[in-house]
Short mmCIF file of C-alpha atoms in Angstrom, two decimals:
data_model
loop_
_atom_site.label_atom_id
_atom_site.label_comp_id
_atom_site.label_asym_id
_atom_site.label_seq_id
_atom_site.Cartn_x
_atom_site.Cartn_y
_atom_site.Cartn_z
CA UNK A 1 -89.65 -139.83 -85.16
CA UNK A 2 -88.18 -136.36 -86.07
CA UNK A 3 -87.90 -133.91 -83.05
CA UNK A 4 -90.30 -130.87 -83.69
CA UNK A 5 -87.67 -128.40 -83.31
CA UNK A 6 -85.75 -129.89 -86.27
CA UNK A 7 -88.85 -129.03 -88.42
CA UNK A 8 -89.45 -125.49 -87.16
CA UNK A 9 -88.24 -122.69 -89.37
CA UNK A 10 -87.53 -119.02 -88.49
CA UNK A 11 -88.52 -116.59 -91.33
CA UNK A 12 -87.04 -113.15 -91.83
CA UNK A 13 -88.68 -110.93 -94.36
CA UNK A 14 -86.06 -109.11 -96.42
CA UNK A 15 -87.43 -105.92 -98.32
CA UNK A 16 -86.70 -105.78 -101.93
CA UNK A 17 -88.51 -102.79 -103.43
CA UNK A 18 -91.78 -101.12 -103.75
CA UNK A 19 -94.34 -100.34 -101.28
CA UNK A 20 -93.11 -101.40 -97.93
CA UNK A 21 -96.75 -102.04 -96.80
CA UNK A 22 -97.13 -104.67 -99.47
CA UNK A 23 -96.00 -108.21 -98.20
CA UNK A 24 -95.27 -109.13 -101.89
CA UNK A 25 -92.34 -106.95 -101.94
CA UNK A 26 -90.37 -108.84 -99.26
CA UNK A 27 -88.28 -111.79 -99.80
CA UNK A 28 -88.79 -114.57 -97.00
CA UNK A 29 -85.62 -116.06 -95.93
CA UNK A 30 -86.16 -119.33 -94.00
CA UNK A 31 -83.64 -120.75 -91.63
CA UNK A 32 -83.76 -124.07 -90.19
CA UNK A 33 -81.38 -125.89 -87.59
CA UNK A 34 -78.04 -127.11 -89.08
CA UNK A 35 -78.84 -130.59 -88.27
CA UNK A 36 -81.85 -130.44 -90.43
CA UNK A 37 -79.70 -129.22 -93.46
CA UNK A 38 -77.53 -132.36 -92.96
CA UNK A 39 -80.55 -134.72 -92.74
CA UNK A 40 -82.18 -133.12 -95.72
CA UNK A 41 -78.88 -133.43 -97.81
CA UNK A 42 -78.70 -137.19 -96.89
CA UNK A 43 -82.46 -138.08 -97.63
CA UNK A 44 -81.91 -136.06 -100.78
CA UNK A 45 -79.06 -138.32 -102.01
CA UNK A 46 -81.09 -141.49 -101.04
CA UNK A 47 -83.96 -140.34 -103.05
CA UNK A 48 -82.06 -139.35 -106.19
CA UNK A 49 -80.36 -142.71 -105.99
CA UNK A 50 -83.47 -144.61 -105.62
CA UNK A 51 -85.10 -142.90 -108.59
CA UNK A 52 -82.09 -143.26 -110.65
CA UNK A 53 -81.80 -146.94 -109.89
CA UNK A 54 -85.61 -147.61 -110.97
CA UNK A 55 -85.37 -145.22 -113.96
CA UNK A 56 -88.27 -143.13 -112.29
CA UNK A 57 -86.94 -139.83 -113.31
CA UNK A 58 -87.97 -138.25 -116.73
CA UNK A 59 -85.55 -138.30 -119.39
CA UNK A 60 -86.38 -134.62 -119.87
CA UNK A 61 -85.21 -133.55 -116.47
CA UNK A 62 -81.80 -132.21 -115.92
CA UNK A 63 -81.81 -131.22 -112.38
CA UNK A 64 -80.51 -132.65 -109.52
CA UNK A 65 -78.88 -135.56 -111.52
CA UNK A 66 -75.41 -136.56 -111.80
CA UNK A 67 -73.55 -135.42 -114.82
CA UNK A 68 -76.43 -133.09 -115.80
CA UNK A 69 -76.21 -129.48 -115.53
CA UNK A 70 -77.89 -126.32 -116.79
CA UNK A 71 -75.48 -126.60 -120.00
CA UNK A 72 -77.12 -130.19 -120.45
CA UNK A 73 -80.58 -128.86 -120.70
CA UNK A 74 -79.56 -125.76 -122.76
CA UNK A 75 -77.51 -127.77 -125.19
CA UNK A 76 -80.34 -130.41 -125.71
CA UNK A 77 -82.77 -127.68 -126.27
CA UNK A 78 -80.71 -125.74 -128.91
CA UNK A 79 -79.81 -128.94 -130.76
CA UNK A 80 -83.36 -129.82 -131.06
CA UNK A 81 -84.09 -126.39 -132.55
CA UNK A 82 -81.13 -126.60 -134.87
CA UNK A 83 -82.10 -130.09 -136.20
CA UNK A 84 -85.59 -128.75 -136.88
CA UNK A 85 -84.17 -125.71 -138.82
CA UNK A 86 -82.27 -128.07 -141.09
CA UNK A 87 -85.61 -129.82 -141.75
CA UNK A 88 -87.28 -126.30 -142.82
CA UNK A 89 -89.37 -126.48 -139.77
CA UNK A 90 -90.17 -123.26 -137.62
CA UNK A 91 -89.91 -123.78 -133.87
CA UNK A 92 -91.98 -122.02 -131.28
CA UNK A 93 -91.34 -122.05 -127.40
CA UNK A 94 -92.63 -121.13 -124.32
CA UNK A 95 -90.51 -121.06 -121.19
CA UNK A 96 -92.05 -121.59 -117.81
CA UNK A 97 -90.51 -120.56 -114.40
CA UNK A 98 -92.91 -121.48 -111.47
CA UNK A 99 -93.20 -118.41 -109.00
CA UNK A 100 -92.19 -119.63 -105.58
CA UNK A 101 -92.23 -123.35 -106.57
CA UNK A 102 -90.74 -124.73 -103.51
CA UNK A 103 -93.15 -122.64 -101.44
CA UNK A 104 -96.26 -123.76 -102.92
CA UNK A 105 -95.89 -127.45 -103.09
CA UNK A 106 -99.05 -129.27 -101.65
CA UNK A 107 -98.01 -131.84 -98.94
CA UNK A 108 -100.68 -134.49 -99.63
CA UNK A 109 -100.07 -134.34 -103.43
CA UNK A 110 -96.44 -134.75 -103.00
CA UNK A 111 -97.14 -137.79 -100.67
CA UNK A 112 -99.52 -139.37 -103.50
CA UNK A 113 -96.62 -138.94 -105.89
CA UNK A 114 -94.10 -140.28 -103.71
CA UNK A 115 -96.09 -143.28 -103.23
CA UNK A 116 -96.69 -143.64 -107.03
CA UNK A 117 -92.81 -143.67 -107.67
CA UNK A 118 -92.27 -146.39 -104.94
CA UNK A 119 -92.04 -144.89 -101.42
CA UNK A 120 -93.79 -147.42 -99.40
CA UNK A 121 -94.05 -148.28 -95.54
CA UNK A 122 -91.58 -146.61 -93.14
CA UNK A 123 -90.21 -144.51 -95.82
CA UNK A 124 -93.47 -143.06 -96.75
CA UNK A 125 -94.38 -142.52 -93.13
CA UNK A 126 -91.10 -140.79 -92.75
CA UNK A 127 -91.85 -138.15 -95.51
CA UNK A 128 -95.53 -137.71 -94.25
CA UNK A 129 -94.16 -136.92 -90.48
CA UNK A 130 -91.41 -134.67 -91.89
CA UNK A 131 -93.80 -132.81 -94.31
CA UNK A 132 -97.22 -132.53 -92.53
CA UNK A 133 -95.99 -131.32 -89.30
CA UNK A 134 -93.70 -128.72 -90.04
CA UNK A 135 -93.92 -125.08 -88.45
CA UNK A 136 -92.38 -121.59 -88.79
CA UNK A 137 -92.35 -118.30 -86.90
CA UNK A 138 -91.50 -114.97 -88.53
CA UNK A 139 -89.15 -112.48 -86.99
CA UNK A 140 -89.57 -108.78 -88.11
CA UNK A 141 -87.35 -106.35 -86.44
CA UNK A 142 -87.71 -107.10 -82.76
CA UNK A 143 -91.10 -108.79 -83.13
CA UNK A 144 -91.32 -112.61 -83.19
CA UNK A 145 -94.57 -114.29 -84.22
CA UNK A 146 -96.06 -117.59 -82.74
CA UNK A 147 -95.37 -120.86 -84.49
CA UNK A 148 -97.85 -121.82 -86.98
CA UNK A 149 -98.39 -124.88 -88.84
CA UNK A 150 -97.17 -124.90 -92.67
CA UNK A 151 -99.66 -126.84 -94.92
CA UNK A 152 -97.74 -126.14 -98.27
CA UNK A 153 -94.06 -125.98 -99.31
CA UNK A 154 -91.00 -128.10 -98.98
CA UNK A 155 -87.26 -127.60 -98.50
CA UNK A 156 -85.27 -126.64 -101.55
CA UNK A 157 -83.94 -129.86 -103.23
CA UNK A 158 -84.60 -132.86 -105.44
CA UNK A 159 -87.93 -133.41 -103.69
CA UNK A 160 -89.62 -130.96 -106.23
CA UNK A 161 -88.48 -133.11 -109.14
CA UNK A 162 -91.05 -135.68 -108.04
CA UNK A 163 -93.78 -133.02 -107.91
CA UNK A 164 -93.15 -132.23 -111.62
CA UNK A 165 -91.78 -135.38 -112.99
CA UNK A 166 -94.93 -136.38 -114.91
CA UNK A 167 -95.32 -132.86 -116.34
CA UNK A 168 -94.12 -134.32 -119.85
CA UNK A 169 -96.91 -136.69 -119.97
CA UNK A 170 -99.41 -133.94 -119.98
CA UNK A 171 -98.17 -132.29 -123.01
CA UNK A 172 -100.08 -133.11 -126.20
CA UNK A 173 -98.15 -131.76 -128.96
CA UNK A 174 -95.20 -130.31 -127.91
CA UNK A 175 -91.17 -131.48 -126.80
CA UNK A 176 -90.02 -130.24 -123.31
CA UNK A 177 -86.66 -129.90 -121.59
CA UNK A 178 -86.67 -129.18 -117.67
CA UNK A 179 -84.15 -128.17 -115.13
CA UNK A 180 -85.79 -128.70 -111.75
CA UNK A 181 -89.00 -126.45 -112.10
CA UNK A 182 -87.51 -124.38 -115.21
CA UNK A 183 -89.17 -125.58 -118.27
CA UNK A 184 -88.97 -124.84 -121.96
CA UNK A 185 -91.46 -126.41 -124.35
CA UNK A 186 -91.11 -126.52 -128.00
CA UNK A 187 -93.56 -126.97 -130.92
CA UNK A 188 -93.05 -127.28 -134.47
CA UNK A 189 -94.71 -126.01 -137.79
CA UNK A 190 -93.68 -126.30 -141.36
CA UNK A 191 -94.69 -122.70 -142.14
CA UNK A 192 -94.93 -119.38 -140.61
CA UNK A 193 -98.53 -118.71 -141.52
CA UNK A 194 -100.13 -121.94 -139.59
CA UNK A 195 -97.69 -121.05 -136.64
CA UNK A 196 -99.20 -117.51 -136.54
CA UNK A 197 -102.69 -118.89 -137.03
CA UNK A 198 -102.48 -121.38 -134.22
CA UNK A 199 -100.60 -119.37 -131.69
CA UNK A 200 -103.93 -118.96 -129.56
CA UNK A 201 -104.59 -122.61 -129.61
CA UNK A 202 -101.02 -123.52 -128.63
CA UNK A 203 -101.30 -122.25 -125.15
CA UNK A 204 -104.23 -124.64 -124.89
CA UNK A 205 -102.57 -127.73 -125.94
CA UNK A 206 -99.13 -127.58 -124.51
#
């Protein structure tokens, strides 16, 4: 299996602004061994290839896909709005950017999703071992903490796409465009007044 040293990160908090005694005003910079980065890149390529081959990725997702860029998602979004404008429809949008998306991924939930999308046997066991036995220690100035187990969070990369891949299926009355965890939703109305009246209900039904 994977050596524990490969799964141990050293976190250095970098001060941003505000009250220095508030932990939220620091950006955690996580450093993992170089060989871990190489391994993660290889696994990422294989995972994306597997999902692409089996048509598992949502058609609304433009992140971590070949020939898809931020421009791809933007052009699709704008074209959809312009098309509806030609039909005399009013467009309302909500843009979602998940805060600390990679840091808050639940490992058990992610493993269930990997299994759902076709990861089985040794492949699933590999992800389970890599995700559920990670540790980190924090270095601040000259002080270094002891190692602690990490119950949440994943390395930045395509694995987050699996975590939110089924998001479009949860939207009842809206269209959607995604680039990794950045999401834009669109809902249409035929006139301004109904759009205004239903604005509060919109947040409950996207």
